[in-house]
mmCIF file of C-alpha atoms and ligand atoms in Angstrom:
data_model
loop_
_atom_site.group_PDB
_atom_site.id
_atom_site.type_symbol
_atom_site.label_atom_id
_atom_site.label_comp_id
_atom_site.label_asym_id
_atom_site.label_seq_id
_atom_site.Cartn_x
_atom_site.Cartn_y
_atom_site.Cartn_z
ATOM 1 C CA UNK A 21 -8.739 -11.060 5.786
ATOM 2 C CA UNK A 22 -5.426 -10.872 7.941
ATOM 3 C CA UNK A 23 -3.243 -7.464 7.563
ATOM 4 C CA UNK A 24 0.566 -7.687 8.805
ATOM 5 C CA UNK A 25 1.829 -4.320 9.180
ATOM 6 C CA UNK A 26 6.054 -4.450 9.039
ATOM 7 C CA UNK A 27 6.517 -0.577 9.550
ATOM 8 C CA UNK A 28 6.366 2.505 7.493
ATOM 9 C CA UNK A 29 3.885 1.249 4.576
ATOM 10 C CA UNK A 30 5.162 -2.157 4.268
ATOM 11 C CA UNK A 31 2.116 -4.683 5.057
ATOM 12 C CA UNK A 32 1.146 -7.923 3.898
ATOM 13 C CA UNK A 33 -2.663 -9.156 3.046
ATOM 14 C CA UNK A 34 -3.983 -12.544 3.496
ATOM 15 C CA UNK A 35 -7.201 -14.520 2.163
ATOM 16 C CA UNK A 36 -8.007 -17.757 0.426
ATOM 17 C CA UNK A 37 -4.765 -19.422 0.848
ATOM 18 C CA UNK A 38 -2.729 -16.226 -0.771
ATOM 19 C CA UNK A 39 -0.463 -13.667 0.801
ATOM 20 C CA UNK A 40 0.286 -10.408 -0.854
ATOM 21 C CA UNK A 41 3.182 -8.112 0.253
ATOM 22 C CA UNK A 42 2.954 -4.212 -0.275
ATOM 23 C CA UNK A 43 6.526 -1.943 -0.733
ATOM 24 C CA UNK A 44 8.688 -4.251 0.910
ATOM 25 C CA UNK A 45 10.877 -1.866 3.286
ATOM 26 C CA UNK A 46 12.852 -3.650 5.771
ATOM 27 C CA UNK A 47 16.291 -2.939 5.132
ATOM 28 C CA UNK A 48 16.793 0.852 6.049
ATOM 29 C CA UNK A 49 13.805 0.739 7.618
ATOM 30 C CA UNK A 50 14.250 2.294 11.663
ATOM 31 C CA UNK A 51 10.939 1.016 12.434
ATOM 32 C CA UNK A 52 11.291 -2.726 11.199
ATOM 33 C CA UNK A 53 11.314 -5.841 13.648
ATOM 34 C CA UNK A 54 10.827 -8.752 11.113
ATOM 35 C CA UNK A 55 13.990 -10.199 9.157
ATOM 36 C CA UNK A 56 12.607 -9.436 5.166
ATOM 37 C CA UNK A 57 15.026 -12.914 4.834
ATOM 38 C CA UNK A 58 11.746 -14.727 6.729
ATOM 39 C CA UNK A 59 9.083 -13.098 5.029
ATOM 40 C CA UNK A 60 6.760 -14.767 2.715
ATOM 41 C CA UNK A 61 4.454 -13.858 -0.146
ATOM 42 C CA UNK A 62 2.347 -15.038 -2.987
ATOM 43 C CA UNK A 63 2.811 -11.434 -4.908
ATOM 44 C CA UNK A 64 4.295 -8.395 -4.553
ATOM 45 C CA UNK A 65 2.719 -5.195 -5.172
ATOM 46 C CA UNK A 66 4.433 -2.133 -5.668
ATOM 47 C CA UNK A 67 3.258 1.134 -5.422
ATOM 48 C CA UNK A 68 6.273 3.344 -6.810
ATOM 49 C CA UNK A 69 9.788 3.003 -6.977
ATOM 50 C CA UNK A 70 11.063 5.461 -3.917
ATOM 51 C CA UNK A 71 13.681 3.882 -1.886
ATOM 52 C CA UNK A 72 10.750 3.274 0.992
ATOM 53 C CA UNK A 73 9.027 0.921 -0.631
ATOM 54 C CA UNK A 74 11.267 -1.192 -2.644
ATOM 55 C CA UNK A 75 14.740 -1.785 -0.731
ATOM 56 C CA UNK A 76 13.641 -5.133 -0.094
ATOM 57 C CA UNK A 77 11.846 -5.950 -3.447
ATOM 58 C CA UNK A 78 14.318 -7.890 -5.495
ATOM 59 C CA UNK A 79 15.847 -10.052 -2.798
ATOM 60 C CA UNK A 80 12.176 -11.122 -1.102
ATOM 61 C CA UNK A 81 10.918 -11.625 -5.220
ATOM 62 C CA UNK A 82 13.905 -13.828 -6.215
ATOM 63 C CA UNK A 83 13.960 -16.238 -2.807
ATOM 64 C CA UNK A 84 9.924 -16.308 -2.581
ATOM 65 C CA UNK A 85 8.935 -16.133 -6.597
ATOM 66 C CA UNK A 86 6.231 -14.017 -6.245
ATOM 67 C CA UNK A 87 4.473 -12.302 -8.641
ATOM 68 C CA UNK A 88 5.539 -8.904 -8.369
ATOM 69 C CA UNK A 89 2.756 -6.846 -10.161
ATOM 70 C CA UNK A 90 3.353 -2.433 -10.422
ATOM 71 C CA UNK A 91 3.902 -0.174 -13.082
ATOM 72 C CA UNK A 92 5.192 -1.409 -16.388
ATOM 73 C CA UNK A 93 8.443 0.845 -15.564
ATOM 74 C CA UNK A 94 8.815 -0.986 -12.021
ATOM 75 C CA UNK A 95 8.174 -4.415 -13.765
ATOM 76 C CA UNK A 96 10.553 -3.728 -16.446
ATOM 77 C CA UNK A 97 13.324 -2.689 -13.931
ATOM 78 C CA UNK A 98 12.713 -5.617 -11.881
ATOM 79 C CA UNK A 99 13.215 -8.349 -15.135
ATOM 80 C CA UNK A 100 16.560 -5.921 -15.452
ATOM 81 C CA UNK A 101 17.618 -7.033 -11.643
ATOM 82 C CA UNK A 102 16.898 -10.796 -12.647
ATOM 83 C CA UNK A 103 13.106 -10.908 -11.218
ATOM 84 C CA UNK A 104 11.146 -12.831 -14.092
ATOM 85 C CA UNK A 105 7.881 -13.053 -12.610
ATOM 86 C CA UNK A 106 6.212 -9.869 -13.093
ATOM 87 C CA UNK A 107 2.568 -8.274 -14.428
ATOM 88 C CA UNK A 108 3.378 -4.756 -15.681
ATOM 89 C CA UNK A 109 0.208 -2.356 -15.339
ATOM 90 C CA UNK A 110 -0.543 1.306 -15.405
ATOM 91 C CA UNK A 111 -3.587 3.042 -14.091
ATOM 92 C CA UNK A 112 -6.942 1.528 -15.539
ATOM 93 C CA UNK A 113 -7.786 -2.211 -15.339
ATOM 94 C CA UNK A 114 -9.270 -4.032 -13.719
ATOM 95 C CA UNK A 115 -6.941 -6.544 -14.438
ATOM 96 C CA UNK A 116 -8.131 -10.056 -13.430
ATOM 97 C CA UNK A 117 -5.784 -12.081 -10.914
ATOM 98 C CA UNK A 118 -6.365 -15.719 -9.211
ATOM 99 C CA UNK A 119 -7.907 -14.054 -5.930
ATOM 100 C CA UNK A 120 -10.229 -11.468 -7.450
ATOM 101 C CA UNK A 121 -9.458 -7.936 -9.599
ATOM 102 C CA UNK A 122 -7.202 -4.806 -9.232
ATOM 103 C CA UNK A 123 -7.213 -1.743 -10.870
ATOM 104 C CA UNK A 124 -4.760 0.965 -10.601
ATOM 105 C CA UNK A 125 -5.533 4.187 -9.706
ATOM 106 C CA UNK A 126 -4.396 7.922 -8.948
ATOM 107 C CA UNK A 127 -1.698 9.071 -6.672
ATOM 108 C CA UNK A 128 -0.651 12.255 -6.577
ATOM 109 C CA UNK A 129 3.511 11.786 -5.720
ATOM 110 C CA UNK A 130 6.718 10.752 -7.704
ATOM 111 C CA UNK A 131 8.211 7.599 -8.532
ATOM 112 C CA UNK A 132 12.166 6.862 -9.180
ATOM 113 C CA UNK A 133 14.394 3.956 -8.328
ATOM 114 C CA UNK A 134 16.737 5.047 -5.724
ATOM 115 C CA UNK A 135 19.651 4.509 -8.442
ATOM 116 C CA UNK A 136 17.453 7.044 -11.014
ATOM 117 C CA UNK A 137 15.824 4.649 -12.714
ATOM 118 C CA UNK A 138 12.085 6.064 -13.284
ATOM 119 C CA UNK A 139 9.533 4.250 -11.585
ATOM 120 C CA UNK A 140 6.769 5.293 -13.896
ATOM 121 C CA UNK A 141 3.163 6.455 -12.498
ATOM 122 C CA UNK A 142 3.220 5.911 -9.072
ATOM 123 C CA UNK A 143 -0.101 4.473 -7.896
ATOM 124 C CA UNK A 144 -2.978 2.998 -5.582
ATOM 125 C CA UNK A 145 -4.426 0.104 -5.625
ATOM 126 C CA UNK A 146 -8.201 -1.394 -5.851
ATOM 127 C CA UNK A 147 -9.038 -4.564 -4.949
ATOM 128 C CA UNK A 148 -12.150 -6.242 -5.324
ATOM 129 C CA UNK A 149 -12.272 -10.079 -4.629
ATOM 130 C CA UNK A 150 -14.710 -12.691 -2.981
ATOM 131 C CA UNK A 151 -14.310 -12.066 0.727
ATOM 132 C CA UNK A 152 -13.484 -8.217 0.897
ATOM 133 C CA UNK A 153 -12.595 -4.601 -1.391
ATOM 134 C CA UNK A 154 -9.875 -2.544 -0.463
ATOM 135 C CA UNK A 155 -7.867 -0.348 -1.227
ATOM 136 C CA UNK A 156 -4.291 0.800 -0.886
ATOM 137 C CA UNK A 157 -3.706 4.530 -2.232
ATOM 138 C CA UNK A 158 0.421 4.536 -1.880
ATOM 139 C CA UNK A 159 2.284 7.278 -1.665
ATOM 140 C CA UNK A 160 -0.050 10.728 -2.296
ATOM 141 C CA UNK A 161 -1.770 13.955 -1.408
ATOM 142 C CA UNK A 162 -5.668 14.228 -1.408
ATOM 143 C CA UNK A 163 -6.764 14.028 -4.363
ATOM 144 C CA UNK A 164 -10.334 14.807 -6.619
ATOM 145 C CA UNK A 165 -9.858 10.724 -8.149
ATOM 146 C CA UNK A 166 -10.481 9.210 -5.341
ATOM 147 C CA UNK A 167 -14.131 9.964 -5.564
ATOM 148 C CA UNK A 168 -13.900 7.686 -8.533
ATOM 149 C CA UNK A 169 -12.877 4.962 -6.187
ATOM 150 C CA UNK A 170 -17.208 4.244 -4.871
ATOM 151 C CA UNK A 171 -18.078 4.170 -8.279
ATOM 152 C CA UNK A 172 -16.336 0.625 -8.708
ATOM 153 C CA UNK A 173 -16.323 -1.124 -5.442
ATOM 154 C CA UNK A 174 -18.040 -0.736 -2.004
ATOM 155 C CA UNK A 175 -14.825 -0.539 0.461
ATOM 156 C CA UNK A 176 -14.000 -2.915 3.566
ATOM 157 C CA UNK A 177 -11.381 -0.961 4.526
ATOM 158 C CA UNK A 178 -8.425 1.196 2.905
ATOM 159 C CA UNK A 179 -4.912 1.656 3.822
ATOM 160 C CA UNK A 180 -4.170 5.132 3.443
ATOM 161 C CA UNK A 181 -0.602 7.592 4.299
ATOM 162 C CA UNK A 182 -1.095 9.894 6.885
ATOM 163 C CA UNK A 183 2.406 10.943 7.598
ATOM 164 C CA UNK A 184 2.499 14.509 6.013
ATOM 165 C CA UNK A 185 5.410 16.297 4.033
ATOM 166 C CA UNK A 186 5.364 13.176 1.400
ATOM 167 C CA UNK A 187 1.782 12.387 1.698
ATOM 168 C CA UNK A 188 -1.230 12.960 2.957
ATOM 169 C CA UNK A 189 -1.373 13.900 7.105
ATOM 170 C CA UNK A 190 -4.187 12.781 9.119
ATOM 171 C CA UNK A 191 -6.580 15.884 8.079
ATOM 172 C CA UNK A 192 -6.346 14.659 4.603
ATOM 173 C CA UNK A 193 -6.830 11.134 5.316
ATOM 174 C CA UNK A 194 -10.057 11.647 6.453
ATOM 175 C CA UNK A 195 -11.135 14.173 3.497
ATOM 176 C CA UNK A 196 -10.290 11.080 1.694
ATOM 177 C CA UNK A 197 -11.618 8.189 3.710
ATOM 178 C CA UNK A 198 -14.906 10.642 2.747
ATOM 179 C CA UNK A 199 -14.364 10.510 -0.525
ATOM 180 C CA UNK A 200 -13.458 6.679 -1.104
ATOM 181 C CA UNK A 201 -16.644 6.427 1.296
ATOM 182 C CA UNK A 202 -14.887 4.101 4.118
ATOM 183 C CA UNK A 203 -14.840 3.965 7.387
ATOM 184 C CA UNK A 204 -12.271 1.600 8.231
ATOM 185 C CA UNK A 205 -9.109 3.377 7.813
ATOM 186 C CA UNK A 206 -5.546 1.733 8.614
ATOM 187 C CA UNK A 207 -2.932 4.414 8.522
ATOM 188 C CA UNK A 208 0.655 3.712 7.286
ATOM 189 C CA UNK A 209 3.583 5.965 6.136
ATOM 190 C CA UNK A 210 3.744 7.640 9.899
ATOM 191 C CA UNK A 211 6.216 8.557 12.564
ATOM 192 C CA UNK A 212 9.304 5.971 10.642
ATOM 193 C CA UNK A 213 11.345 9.204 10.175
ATOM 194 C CA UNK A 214 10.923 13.235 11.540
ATOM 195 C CA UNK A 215 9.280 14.801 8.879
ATOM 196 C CA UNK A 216 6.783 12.532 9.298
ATOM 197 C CA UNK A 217 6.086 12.039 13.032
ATOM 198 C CA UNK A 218 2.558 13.008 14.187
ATOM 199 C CA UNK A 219 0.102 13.357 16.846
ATOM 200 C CA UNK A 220 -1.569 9.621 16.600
ATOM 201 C CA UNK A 221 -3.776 10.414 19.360
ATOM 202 C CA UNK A 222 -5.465 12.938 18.220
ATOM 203 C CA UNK A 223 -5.556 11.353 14.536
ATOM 204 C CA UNK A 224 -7.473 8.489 16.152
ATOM 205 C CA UNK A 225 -9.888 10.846 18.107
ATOM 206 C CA UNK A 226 -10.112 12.734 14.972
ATOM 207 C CA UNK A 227 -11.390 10.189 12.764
ATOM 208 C CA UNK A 228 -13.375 8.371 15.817
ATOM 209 C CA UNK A 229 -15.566 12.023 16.156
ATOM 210 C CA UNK A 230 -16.187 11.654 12.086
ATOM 211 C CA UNK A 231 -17.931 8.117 12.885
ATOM 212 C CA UNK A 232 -14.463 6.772 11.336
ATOM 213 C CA UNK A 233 -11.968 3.868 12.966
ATOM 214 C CA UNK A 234 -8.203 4.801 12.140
ATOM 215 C CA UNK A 235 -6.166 1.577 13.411
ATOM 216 C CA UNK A 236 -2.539 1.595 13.608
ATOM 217 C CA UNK A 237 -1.727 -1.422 14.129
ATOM 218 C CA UNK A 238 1.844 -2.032 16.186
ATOM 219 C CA UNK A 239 4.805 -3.256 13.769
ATOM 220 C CA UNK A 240 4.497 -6.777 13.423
ATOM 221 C CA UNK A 241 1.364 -7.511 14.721
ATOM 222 C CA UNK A 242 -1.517 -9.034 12.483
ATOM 223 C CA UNK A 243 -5.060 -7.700 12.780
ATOM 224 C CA UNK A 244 -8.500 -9.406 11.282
ATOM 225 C CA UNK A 245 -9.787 -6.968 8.874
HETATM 226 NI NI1 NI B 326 7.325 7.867 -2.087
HETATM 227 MN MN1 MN B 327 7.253 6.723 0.766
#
């Protein structure tokens, strides 16, 4: 599996043919590089409805026609914005796709369209499919589901926040790469803005004293996961 990382928590995953984009977030975004107007996907998924996840959504869904798949609340305010292509969901599943399962699970934040809309639950994501499991938690703080997440799928790798102030910071993190039992951690939803900025040094020894990998990958480039 390939993993884009665009800034903030805006990545992209691709295997078998497919490429999925996660909170599209270029416009507004300080720490973004690639033109959203070149960016391609397969489906969209979205975790909740802040602002820095979705200011990119409707324009990438209409010119690419991707699926875009998040809470029924998200999907429902998308087909109001003139995106037709859209799988509403809520936490539970698994829901079966083309390229393998996802369920939707816990996370511990809020969720409301920049213009007030509500976003619904905000949520992670599990994936489970033929070449690799992962999972994406979104937006939230440490929290007791994720020990949930070992009971249906054996983890590649996760993509967790470790920014602080909105989300988990890198302390966290690794309470929860423990708890989702991983050890391949890629870190988003750091240093874009102040509140956020942290010590990615240490974060990396941190994790690499626990037996853990954190990678933070640069924006824009692709690693092999
Ligand atoms: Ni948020
Ligand atoms: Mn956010």
């Amino acid at each position: 599996m390939k993993l884009t990382f665009y800034g903030h928590a805006t990545f992209s995953v691709e295997f078998g043919g497919k490429k999925i984009l996660f909170d599209p977030f270029f416009t507004g975004n300080p720490a973004a590089t690639t033109d959203p107007a070149t960016v391609e996907a397969d489906y969209i998924f979205v975790s909740h409805a802040h602002g820095d996840h979705v200011s990119d959504l409707v324009s990438i869904a209409k010119r690419t026609g991707a699926l875009c798949v998040g809470a029924a609340e998200v999907t429902g305010w998308l087909n109001s914005h003139g995106v037709e292509k859209t799988h509403g969901m809520n936490h539970g599943g698994p829901i079966p796709f083309d390229f393998g399962s996802v369920r939707g699970v816990n996370a511990v934040h809020s969720s409301s369209f920049p213009d007030g809309a509500n976003g619904g639950n905000p949520m992670g994501f599990l994936f489970t499919t033929p070449e690799k499991n992962f999972y994406y938690a979104g937006d939230t703080a440490l929290n007791m589901d994720m020990q949930l997440i070992p009971l249906w799928a054996k983890l590649d790798f996760a993509v967790l926040p470790i920014g602080g102030n909105f989300t988990m910071d890198p302390t966290d993190a690794l309470f929860a790469a423990d708890f989702i039992k991983c050890n391949k951690v890629v870190g988003v939803h750091y240093d874009t803005f102040p509140p956020i900025k942290i010590d990615t040094e240490k974060a990396k020894a941190d994790f690499a004293s626990a037996g853990k990998a954190l990678l933070l990958p640069a924006v824009g480039e692709t690693i092999e996961l």
